[in-house]
Short mmCIF file of C-alpha atoms in Angstrom, two decimals:
data_model
loop_
_atom_site.label_atom_id
_atom_site.label_comp_id
_atom_site.label_asym_id
_atom_site.label_seq_id
_atom_site.Cartn_x
_atom_site.Cartn_y
_atom_site.Cartn_z
CA UNK A 766 -4.15 48.88 -2.85
CA UNK A 767 -1.93 48.21 0.53
CA UNK A 768 -4.45 44.57 0.45
CA UNK A 769 -3.37 44.29 -3.16
CA UNK A 770 0.13 44.80 -2.26
CA UNK A 771 0.21 41.74 0.43
CA UNK A 772 -1.56 39.78 -1.97
CA UNK A 773 1.27 40.14 -4.75
CA UNK A 774 3.86 39.74 -2.03
CA UNK A 775 2.33 36.45 -0.53
CA UNK A 776 2.41 35.06 -4.02
CA UNK A 777 5.91 35.86 -4.67
CA UNK A 778 6.83 34.30 -1.56
CA UNK A 779 4.85 31.18 -2.26
CA UNK A 780 6.31 30.76 -5.76
CA UNK A 781 9.73 31.40 -4.20
CA UNK A 782 9.38 28.47 -2.00
CA UNK A 783 8.27 26.14 -4.65
CA UNK A 784 11.33 27.18 -6.84
CA UNK A 785 13.68 26.77 -3.70
CA UNK A 786 12.27 23.30 -2.72
CA UNK A 787 10.09 21.11 -5.12
CA UNK A 788 9.04 18.75 -2.68
CA UNK A 789 7.16 21.40 -0.81
CA UNK A 790 4.94 22.02 -3.83
CA UNK A 791 1.41 21.58 -3.11
CA UNK A 792 -2.06 22.23 -5.08
CA UNK A 793 -5.39 22.10 -3.33
CA UNK A 794 -8.55 21.94 -5.27
CA UNK A 795 -12.20 21.48 -4.35
CA UNK A 796 -15.23 20.14 -6.69
CA UNK A 797 -18.41 18.91 -4.86
CA UNK A 798 -17.15 18.87 -1.36
CA UNK A 799 -14.08 16.80 -2.03
CA UNK A 800 -10.82 18.66 -1.61
CA UNK A 801 -7.81 17.27 -3.64
CA UNK A 802 -3.98 18.11 -2.33
CA UNK A 803 -1.54 17.07 -4.50
CA UNK A 804 2.25 16.60 -2.86
CA UNK A 805 5.87 15.90 -3.75
CA UNK A 806 7.87 13.62 -1.49
CA UNK A 807 11.65 14.89 -0.67
CA UNK A 808 13.79 14.17 -3.77
CA UNK A 809 14.96 10.57 -4.42
CA UNK A 810 18.32 10.50 -6.10
CA UNK A 811 18.90 7.44 -8.38
CA UNK A 812 21.44 6.30 -10.86
CA UNK A 813 21.43 2.78 -12.95
CA UNK A 814 21.30 -0.08 -10.18
CA UNK A 815 21.01 1.84 -7.27
CA UNK A 816 18.26 1.52 -4.62
CA UNK A 817 16.68 4.11 -2.26
CA UNK A 818 14.47 2.97 0.60
CA UNK A 819 14.35 5.90 2.90
CA UNK A 820 12.02 7.14 5.39
CA UNK A 821 10.77 10.97 5.58
CA UNK A 822 9.17 12.23 8.75
CA UNK A 823 6.58 15.19 9.16
CA UNK A 824 5.72 15.10 5.36
CA UNK A 825 2.98 17.42 4.01
CA UNK A 826 -0.56 16.00 4.82
CA UNK A 827 -4.03 18.02 4.80
CA UNK A 828 -4.69 19.31 8.11
CA UNK A 829 -7.90 19.12 10.56
CA UNK A 830 -10.51 16.65 11.58
CA UNK A 831 -11.05 15.03 7.91
CA UNK A 832 -12.12 11.81 6.33
CA UNK A 833 -9.92 10.57 3.87
CA UNK A 834 -11.64 9.18 0.83
CA UNK A 835 -8.71 8.31 -1.75
CA UNK A 836 -4.95 8.28 -1.30
CA UNK A 837 -3.01 7.99 -4.99
CA UNK A 838 0.75 7.91 -5.87
CA UNK A 839 3.15 7.39 -8.39
CA UNK A 840 6.76 8.26 -9.16
CA UNK A 841 7.64 11.43 -11.19
CA UNK A 842 10.75 13.06 -12.59
CA UNK A 843 11.43 16.91 -12.19
CA UNK A 844 9.22 17.90 -15.03
CA UNK A 845 6.51 16.16 -13.47
CA UNK A 846 6.26 13.32 -16.06
CA UNK A 847 5.32 9.47 -15.35
CA UNK A 848 8.43 7.18 -14.68
CA UNK A 849 7.78 3.70 -16.23
CA UNK A 850 8.66 0.64 -14.07
CA UNK A 851 10.91 -0.80 -16.30
CA UNK A 852 13.16 2.36 -15.77
CA UNK A 853 12.49 3.00 -11.83
CA UNK A 854 10.79 -0.06 -10.08
CA UNK A 855 8.18 1.10 -7.24
CA UNK A 856 9.08 -2.09 -4.76
CA UNK A 857 6.63 -0.49 -2.47
CA UNK A 858 5.35 2.83 -0.70
CA UNK A 859 3.91 3.40 2.76
CA UNK A 860 2.28 6.04 4.70
CA UNK A 861 2.12 5.78 8.60
CA UNK A 862 0.51 7.99 10.90
CA UNK A 863 2.02 8.79 14.23
CA UNK A 864 1.79 11.12 17.11
CA UNK A 865 4.83 13.33 17.98
CA UNK A 866 5.37 15.15 21.36
CA UNK A 867 5.13 19.04 20.91
CA UNK A 868 8.31 21.01 21.02
CA UNK A 869 10.55 17.77 19.99
CA UNK A 870 12.62 18.04 16.86
CA UNK A 871 11.96 14.97 14.65
CA UNK A 872 14.65 14.20 11.81
CA UNK A 873 13.02 14.62 8.66
CA UNK A 874 15.14 11.93 6.61
CA UNK A 875 15.94 8.17 7.42
CA UNK A 876 18.48 7.45 10.26
CA UNK A 877 18.67 8.10 13.66
CA UNK A 878 15.62 10.01 15.15
CA UNK A 879 17.61 11.42 18.07
CA UNK A 880 14.87 11.45 20.54
CA UNK A 881 12.94 8.92 23.11
CA UNK A 882 10.72 6.48 22.04
CA UNK A 883 8.29 7.94 24.03
CA UNK A 884 8.36 11.51 22.29
CA UNK A 885 7.05 9.32 19.07
CA UNK A 886 3.90 6.99 19.13
CA UNK A 887 2.80 5.19 16.20
CA UNK A 888 -0.97 5.09 15.46
CA UNK A 889 -1.09 1.49 13.75
CA UNK A 890 -4.17 0.51 11.46
CA UNK A 891 -6.19 -2.34 13.23
CA UNK A 892 -4.28 -5.15 12.78
CA UNK A 893 -3.17 -7.67 12.96
CA UNK A 894 -0.06 -8.08 12.91
CA UNK A 895 2.25 -7.29 15.85
CA UNK A 896 5.07 -5.37 14.38
CA UNK A 897 5.44 -4.15 11.01
CA UNK A 898 2.47 -3.60 8.49
CA UNK A 899 1.74 -0.32 10.62
CA UNK A 900 0.59 1.86 7.56
CA UNK A 901 -2.69 3.49 6.96
CA UNK A 902 -2.00 3.83 2.85
CA UNK A 903 0.30 2.18 0.42
CA UNK A 904 0.97 -0.12 -2.51
CA UNK A 905 3.72 -1.08 -5.10
CA UNK A 906 4.04 -1.33 -8.57
CA UNK A 907 0.39 -1.61 -9.09
CA UNK A 908 -0.11 1.96 -7.72
CA UNK A 909 -1.44 3.61 -11.15
CA UNK A 910 -4.31 1.25 -11.88
CA UNK A 911 -5.76 -0.26 -8.30
CA UNK A 912 -9.10 1.36 -7.68
CA UNK A 913 -9.34 1.89 -3.98
CA UNK A 914 -11.62 5.17 -3.25
CA UNK A 915 -13.67 4.81 -0.26
CA UNK A 916 -17.16 5.03 -1.52
CA UNK A 917 -19.95 7.16 0.42
CA UNK A 918 -21.13 7.57 3.17
CA UNK A 919 -17.68 6.03 4.29
CA UNK A 920 -13.99 7.63 5.33
CA UNK A 921 -11.14 6.79 6.99
CA UNK A 922 -11.13 9.73 10.01
CA UNK A 923 -7.69 11.08 10.91
CA UNK A 924 -7.17 14.41 12.60
CA UNK A 925 -9.48 14.07 15.30
CA UNK A 926 -8.11 15.89 18.43
CA UNK A 927 -9.87 13.74 20.79
CA UNK A 928 -7.69 10.91 19.56
CA UNK A 929 -4.49 12.96 20.39
CA UNK A 930 -2.49 12.07 23.60
CA UNK A 931 -2.04 15.61 25.70
CA UNK A 932 0.89 17.36 24.51
CA UNK A 933 1.24 15.24 21.23
CA UNK A 934 0.22 16.46 17.59
CA UNK A 935 -0.42 14.11 14.74
CA UNK A 936 2.28 13.23 12.03
CA UNK A 937 2.59 11.45 9.04
CA UNK A 938 5.66 9.45 7.88
CA UNK A 939 6.48 8.38 4.37
CA UNK A 940 8.60 5.51 3.25
CA UNK A 941 9.64 4.83 -0.58
CA UNK A 942 11.54 1.70 -1.69
CA UNK A 943 12.32 2.63 -5.42
CA UNK A 944 14.98 0.43 -7.53
CA UNK A 945 16.43 2.00 -10.63
CA UNK A 946 16.58 -1.00 -13.10
CA UNK A 947 18.12 1.08 -16.43
CA UNK A 948 20.81 -1.26 -17.80
CA UNK A 949 20.10 -4.05 -15.34
CA UNK A 950 21.64 -7.24 -16.03
CA UNK A 951 18.86 -9.39 -14.79
CA UNK A 952 15.71 -6.71 -14.45
CA UNK A 953 13.65 -9.23 -12.81
CA UNK A 954 16.14 -10.45 -10.32
CA UNK A 955 16.88 -6.81 -9.06
CA UNK A 956 13.15 -6.16 -8.58
CA UNK A 957 13.00 -9.22 -6.62
CA UNK A 958 16.28 -8.24 -4.56
CA UNK A 959 18.44 -11.40 -5.31
CA UNK A 960 21.19 -11.39 -2.91
CA UNK A 961 23.68 -12.54 -5.77
CA UNK A 962 22.84 -9.58 -7.82
CA UNK A 963 23.54 -6.99 -5.03
CA UNK A 964 26.62 -8.56 -4.13
CA UNK A 965 25.85 -8.28 -0.28
CA UNK A 966 26.34 -10.54 2.83
CA UNK A 967 25.03 -8.83 5.48
CA UNK A 968 21.74 -6.88 5.75
CA UNK A 969 21.51 -3.13 6.80
CA UNK A 970 21.86 -4.11 10.38
CA UNK A 971 25.01 -5.65 10.04
CA UNK A 972 23.57 -8.99 10.49
CA UNK A 973 24.98 -11.94 8.52
CA UNK A 974 22.62 -13.32 5.61
CA UNK A 975 21.90 -16.96 6.13
CA UNK A 976 22.81 -19.07 2.57
CA UNK A 977 19.32 -20.34 2.51
CA UNK A 978 18.22 -16.48 2.06
CA UNK A 979 18.47 -15.83 -1.68
CA UNK A 980 16.65 -12.97 -1.78
CA UNK A 981 14.47 -10.14 -0.37
CA UNK A 982 14.17 -7.20 1.64
CA UNK A 983 17.02 -7.96 3.70
CA UNK A 984 19.63 -7.70 0.27
CA UNK A 985 18.01 -4.47 -1.45
CA UNK A 986 17.98 -1.78 1.35
CA UNK A 987 19.11 1.59 0.98
CA UNK A 988 22.08 2.66 -1.06
CA UNK A 989 22.79 -0.82 -2.10
CA UNK A 990 23.27 -1.43 -6.06
CA UNK A 991 22.17 -4.30 -8.39
CA UNK A 992 24.52 -5.37 -11.00
CA UNK A 993 24.37 -3.29 -14.29
CA UNK A 994 25.65 -4.71 -17.83
CA UNK A 995 29.24 -3.82 -18.28
CA UNK A 996 29.90 -0.23 -19.93
CA UNK A 997 26.46 0.61 -19.43
CA UNK A 998 25.84 4.47 -18.91
CA UNK A 999 22.89 6.09 -17.28
CA UNK A 1000 22.51 9.58 -16.19
CA UNK A 1001 22.15 10.31 -12.57
CA UNK A 1002 18.39 11.86 -11.76
CA UNK A 1003 16.13 13.19 -9.18
CA UNK A 1004 12.81 11.56 -8.67
CA UNK A 1005 9.58 12.14 -6.55
CA UNK A 1006 7.03 10.18 -5.24
CA UNK A 1007 3.68 12.43 -6.29
CA UNK A 1008 0.89 11.66 -3.79
CA UNK A 1009 -2.67 13.08 -4.08
CA UNK A 1010 -4.73 13.13 -1.03
CA UNK A 1011 -8.54 13.25 -1.48
CA UNK A 1012 -10.93 14.27 1.31
CA UNK A 1013 -13.76 15.86 2.91
CA UNK A 1014 -14.18 18.09 6.42
CA UNK A 1015 -15.55 15.54 9.01
CA UNK A 1016 -19.05 15.13 9.24
CA UNK A 1017 -21.12 13.34 11.81
CA UNK A 1018 -23.13 11.50 8.92
CA UNK A 1019 -19.77 10.10 7.94
CA UNK A 1020 -19.73 6.15 8.79
CA UNK A 1021 -15.84 5.95 10.00
CA UNK A 1022 -14.17 2.42 8.55
CA UNK A 1023 -11.19 0.33 10.19
CA UNK A 1024 -8.03 -0.53 8.24
CA UNK A 1025 -6.88 -4.14 8.55
CA UNK A 1026 -4.08 -5.95 6.94
CA UNK A 1027 -3.65 -9.53 6.86
CA UNK A 1028 -0.43 -11.46 5.86
CA UNK A 1029 -0.19 -14.71 4.41
CA UNK A 1030 3.21 -15.56 6.05
CA UNK A 1031 1.67 -14.84 9.46
CA UNK A 1032 2.96 -17.19 12.00
CA UNK A 1033 0.31 -16.72 14.79
CA UNK A 1034 -0.39 -18.39 17.86
CA UNK A 1035 -2.43 -17.91 20.99
CA UNK A 1036 -0.70 -17.35 24.28
CA UNK A 1037 -1.85 -17.21 27.87
CA UNK A 1038 -1.90 -13.83 29.60
CA UNK A 1039 -3.06 -13.48 33.17
CA UNK A 1040 -6.69 -14.45 32.63
CA UNK A 1041 -6.90 -13.84 28.97
CA UNK A 1042 -5.98 -15.23 25.59
CA UNK A 1043 -4.16 -13.24 23.28
CA UNK A 1044 -2.85 -13.63 19.97
CA UNK A 1045 0.69 -12.63 18.78
CA UNK A 1046 0.81 -12.48 15.03
CA UNK A 1047 4.36 -12.69 13.59
CA UNK A 1048 4.19 -11.66 9.98
CA UNK A 1049 7.26 -12.10 7.94
CA UNK A 1050 5.80 -10.02 5.21
CA UNK A 1051 7.78 -11.80 2.10
CA UNK A 1052 8.61 -15.59 1.16
CA UNK A 1053 10.05 -17.62 -1.37
CA UNK A 1054 8.54 -19.18 -4.67
CA UNK A 1055 10.50 -21.99 -5.56
CA UNK A 1056 10.25 -23.36 -9.39
CA UNK A 1057 8.15 -26.24 -10.05
CA UNK A 1058 9.89 -29.43 -11.07
CA UNK A 1059 10.51 -30.64 -14.34
CA UNK A 1060 7.91 -33.03 -14.08
CA UNK A 1061 5.42 -30.48 -13.30
CA UNK A 1062 6.69 -28.40 -16.19
CA UNK A 1063 3.68 -29.27 -18.60
CA UNK A 1064 1.21 -28.87 -15.63
CA UNK A 1065 -0.13 -25.94 -13.89
CA UNK A 1066 2.96 -24.66 -11.86
CA UNK A 1067 0.93 -22.84 -9.42
CA UNK A 1068 2.24 -22.34 -5.89
CA UNK A 1069 -0.25 -21.92 -3.29
CA UNK A 1070 0.15 -20.39 0.30
CA UNK A 1071 -2.41 -20.15 2.67
CA UNK A 1072 -3.18 -19.15 6.27
CA UNK A 1073 -5.98 -19.43 8.38
CA UNK A 1074 -6.29 -16.40 11.16
CA UNK A 1075 -8.87 -15.51 13.98
CA UNK A 1076 -10.63 -11.93 12.87
CA UNK A 1077 -10.16 -9.53 16.18
CA UNK A 1078 -13.86 -7.97 15.71
CA UNK A 1079 -16.79 -8.09 13.86
CA UNK A 1080 -18.09 -5.78 10.89
CA UNK A 1081 -19.09 -5.06 7.13
CA UNK A 1082 -16.49 -5.57 4.72
CA UNK A 1083 -16.47 -1.96 2.55
CA UNK A 1084 -13.37 -2.66 0.59
CA UNK A 1085 -10.71 -5.21 -0.37
CA UNK A 1086 -7.63 -5.61 -1.93
CA UNK A 1087 -4.60 -7.85 -2.36
CA UNK A 1088 -0.80 -6.95 -2.76
CA UNK A 1089 1.25 -9.05 -4.72
CA UNK A 1090 4.67 -8.89 -7.04
CA UNK A 1091 5.71 -10.24 -10.41
CA UNK A 1092 4.57 -13.84 -10.87
CA UNK A 1093 1.26 -13.31 -8.43
CA UNK A 1094 -2.18 -14.71 -9.86
CA UNK A 1095 -4.31 -13.70 -7.29
CA UNK A 1096 -5.39 -13.86 -4.07
CA UNK A 1097 -8.79 -14.81 -1.96
CA UNK A 1098 -10.14 -14.38 1.42
CA UNK A 1099 -12.95 -16.95 2.72
CA UNK A 1100 -14.74 -17.19 5.80
CA UNK A 1101 -15.27 -19.92 8.46
CA UNK A 1102 -18.16 -21.51 6.60
CA UNK A 1103 -15.93 -21.41 3.13
CA UNK A 1104 -17.95 -18.27 1.63
CA UNK A 1105 -16.06 -16.07 -0.70
CA UNK A 1106 -15.28 -12.53 1.22
CA UNK A 1107 -13.28 -10.96 -1.21
CA UNK A 1108 -10.82 -12.09 -4.44
CA UNK A 1109 -8.30 -10.05 -6.01
CA UNK A 1110 -6.46 -10.37 -9.23
CA UNK A 1111 -3.31 -9.04 -10.77
CA UNK A 1112 -3.25 -6.60 -13.73
CA UNK A 1113 -0.20 -7.35 -16.19
CA UNK A 1114 0.74 -4.39 -18.33
CA UNK A 1115 1.24 -5.33 -22.18
CA UNK A 1116 3.37 -2.22 -23.21
CA UNK A 1117 6.04 0.19 -22.53
CA UNK A 1118 4.06 3.15 -21.26
CA UNK A 1119 3.95 4.12 -17.44
CA UNK A 1120 0.92 2.30 -16.29
CA UNK A 1121 1.26 -0.35 -18.79
CA UNK A 1122 4.78 -2.02 -18.58
CA UNK A 1123 4.79 -5.30 -19.84
CA UNK A 1124 5.67 -7.78 -17.43
CA UNK A 1125 4.87 -5.78 -14.37
CA UNK A 1126 1.79 -5.98 -12.14
CA UNK A 1127 0.60 -2.47 -12.95
CA UNK A 1128 -2.99 -3.07 -10.86
CA UNK A 1129 -5.05 -5.54 -8.60
CA UNK A 1130 -8.65 -5.64 -8.76
CA UNK A 1131 -10.89 -4.56 -5.81
CA UNK A 1132 -13.98 -5.76 -4.08
CA UNK A 1133 -16.64 -3.28 -3.36
CA UNK A 1134 -19.13 -5.34 -1.36
CA UNK A 1135 -22.93 -3.71 -1.19
CA UNK A 1136 -23.15 -2.70 2.80
CA UNK A 1137 -24.25 -5.65 4.88
CA UNK A 1138 -23.77 -8.43 2.38
CA UNK A 1139 -20.32 -9.46 3.25
CA UNK A 1140 -19.53 -9.37 7.10
CA UNK A 1141 -17.36 -10.93 9.37
CA UNK A 1142 -18.09 -11.80 12.75
CA UNK A 1143 -15.89 -11.20 15.85
CA UNK A 1144 -13.56 -14.23 16.55
CA UNK A 1145 -14.31 -15.68 13.07
CA UNK A 1146 -11.19 -17.72 11.63
CA UNK A 1147 -10.89 -16.40 8.08
CA UNK A 1148 -8.46 -17.98 5.15
CA UNK A 1149 -6.16 -16.00 3.16
CA UNK A 1150 -4.93 -17.85 0.04
CA UNK A 1151 -2.15 -16.45 -2.11
CA UNK A 1152 -1.38 -17.74 -5.51
CA UNK A 1153 1.95 -17.52 -7.38
CA UNK A 1154 2.93 -19.03 -10.92
CA UNK A 1155 6.01 -21.31 -10.37
CA UNK A 1156 7.20 -21.82 -13.61
CA UNK A 1157 10.37 -19.99 -12.19
CA UNK A 1158 11.51 -19.08 -8.83
CA UNK A 1159 10.60 -15.75 -7.13
CA UNK A 1160 12.31 -14.42 -4.23
CA UNK A 1161 11.23 -11.76 -1.72
CA UNK A 1162 7.33 -12.01 -2.89
CA UNK A 1163 4.43 -10.67 -0.89
CA UNK A 1164 0.85 -11.99 -0.17
CA UNK A 1165 -0.83 -9.14 1.87
CA UNK A 1166 -4.70 -8.36 1.62
CA UNK A 1167 -6.09 -4.96 2.82
CA UNK A 1168 -9.47 -4.71 4.32
CA UNK A 1169 -11.85 -1.78 5.02
CA UNK A 1170 -14.27 -2.55 7.70
CA UNK A 1171 -16.95 -1.04 9.61
CA UNK A 1172 -19.72 -1.67 12.32
CA UNK A 1173 -22.26 -4.37 11.15
CA UNK A 1174 -25.07 -2.91 9.19
CA UNK A 1175 -28.82 -4.09 10.20
CA UNK A 1176 -29.87 -4.87 6.52
CA UNK A 1177 -27.89 -7.64 4.29
CA UNK A 1178 -28.10 -7.90 0.46
CA UNK A 1179 -26.57 -9.94 -1.95
CA UNK A 1180 -24.48 -8.09 -4.08
CA UNK A 1181 -20.63 -8.10 -4.16
CA UNK A 1182 -18.58 -5.63 -6.29
CA UNK A 1183 -15.26 -6.25 -7.82
CA UNK A 1184 -13.08 -4.45 -10.20
CA UNK A 1185 -11.40 -5.92 -13.12
CA UNK A 1186 -8.63 -4.77 -15.49
CA UNK A 1187 -10.91 -2.27 -17.74
CA UNK A 1188 -11.62 -0.26 -14.60
CA UNK A 1189 -15.07 -1.33 -14.82
CA UNK A 1190 -17.20 -2.94 -11.85
CA UNK A 1191 -17.94 -6.59 -11.86
CA UNK A 1192 -20.82 -7.66 -10.01
CA UNK A 1193 -21.11 -11.20 -8.67
CA UNK A 1194 -24.49 -11.96 -7.69
CA UNK A 1195 -24.64 -13.97 -4.20
CA UNK A 1196 -28.21 -15.20 -4.01
CA UNK A 1197 -26.90 -18.63 -4.20
CA UNK A 1198 -23.17 -18.58 -3.41
CA UNK A 1199 -19.97 -17.19 -5.09
CA UNK A 1200 -17.33 -18.98 -7.13
CA UNK A 1201 -14.05 -19.39 -5.69
CA UNK A 1202 -10.88 -18.61 -7.54
CA UNK A 1203 -7.46 -20.04 -8.74
CA UNK A 1204 -8.65 -23.60 -9.00
CA UNK A 1205 -10.36 -23.69 -5.52
CA UNK A 1206 -13.75 -25.77 -5.87
CA UNK A 1207 -16.94 -23.83 -5.36
CA UNK A 1208 -17.23 -23.68 -1.70
CA UNK A 1209 -20.88 -22.17 -1.24
CA UNK A 1210 -23.32 -22.85 -3.89
CA UNK A 1211 -22.76 -22.86 -8.01
CA UNK A 1212 -24.37 -19.79 -9.31
CA UNK A 1213 -22.23 -17.02 -10.27
CA UNK A 1214 -23.40 -14.22 -12.88
CA UNK A 1215 -21.01 -11.78 -14.32
CA UNK A 1216 -22.57 -8.28 -14.88
CA UNK A 1217 -20.58 -4.94 -16.02
CA UNK A 1218 -21.59 -1.45 -15.18
CA UNK A 1219 -19.80 1.67 -15.45
CA UNK A 1220 -17.45 2.81 -12.77
CA UNK A 1221 -18.98 5.35 -10.18
CA UNK A 1222 -18.70 8.82 -11.36
CA UNK A 1223 -17.91 10.18 -7.96
CA UNK A 1224 -15.51 12.96 -8.60
CA UNK A 1225 -12.06 11.91 -7.42
CA UNK A 1226 -12.55 8.30 -6.30
CA UNK A 1227 -10.10 6.67 -8.92
CA UNK A 1228 -7.22 5.71 -7.39
CA UNK A 1229 -5.08 4.52 -4.40
CA UNK A 1230 -5.18 4.03 -0.64
CA UNK A 1231 -4.81 1.01 1.99
#
């Protein structure tokens, strides 16, 4: 009887806690050894034209030594309904891993952390930008239809107590950048953070914005407001980032992968340091696409940006996907010998419902090479290509590429998997070579055979991670 009463009291306490603070709600399920935990971010309050770009520390996250298999996220309202991009544009969300000194209080929200830098250590991904792009997971408007599960036997290892410095504990940081475009005078301009629509001349650090900086992150920071139509009225409302983490308990049979993020704006250069040569990568993250001239209007108005960088360590490519904004037409990564490593194409919506919003990128295709088939050698120079339509100007666009890499396997094979807009897996046979994309010539061989097959039916591996 006492045990039953205790259980009832515990259930009531949990119910009250969930009622008081929706952001603390979580749901844990398990099927076939894969655990799934669902959480809500702290409340995001928006009204027409407003911007929220806050950082939330110590967010809810699965505990213990685990392997992440999937990280999915989307914006929902207080009733749990999905919010369409044409109402609230999800510019980006990122999740950063860090170590926090035990006993040190960390501020929960964006602002002055109130502790020494030595009390807070960011656990970066494996590269290659120096400063910025430190996240483990994250996407943007494409979050609902980007397939990014980590296939067996691989996993993203976190929570290993051996990796945590003495006196510290592991924590997770969430940044959500959301723009309310209800009633916007220029919805695309608001999502592209055009400075004139936000009526700002200084950035969030009170630095003057240069006249040639016409749009981007410096103009749509937290609590700025984009111009709405005169007389438009819209309710102030509370939203959340709902994120689902799928994972398994760590086991020696799991093969760990490293996360790499490449940026087409990288302005890297080699520096001599004592007896060694090191590379410094200054990643600007965003760039401007100018509209093509009138003479080019009848031609293929495509803006191509590329960068060649030295990959820091070798391994097998397990997964790859690009991140682009509206206007993007795709991105590709090529090896030093011109071979195609991975190409990623945008999926544009065609309707109004969440996940299919017309005019928005609602997904990016992903690459899943067969283990050992696609390799990058240590020190190899790889080329990243990012393409946008330049039929009109686009401000604050991005050309990022995410890779999961593991130690090289001894046995190569000849298949590269890539997903298309249907969610099926397209198999590109590389027996002779692969076809480059976006008007780039065939770089290696000429034969490309497309086949379709059903998506893997591994429970829970259906959505987002970085």
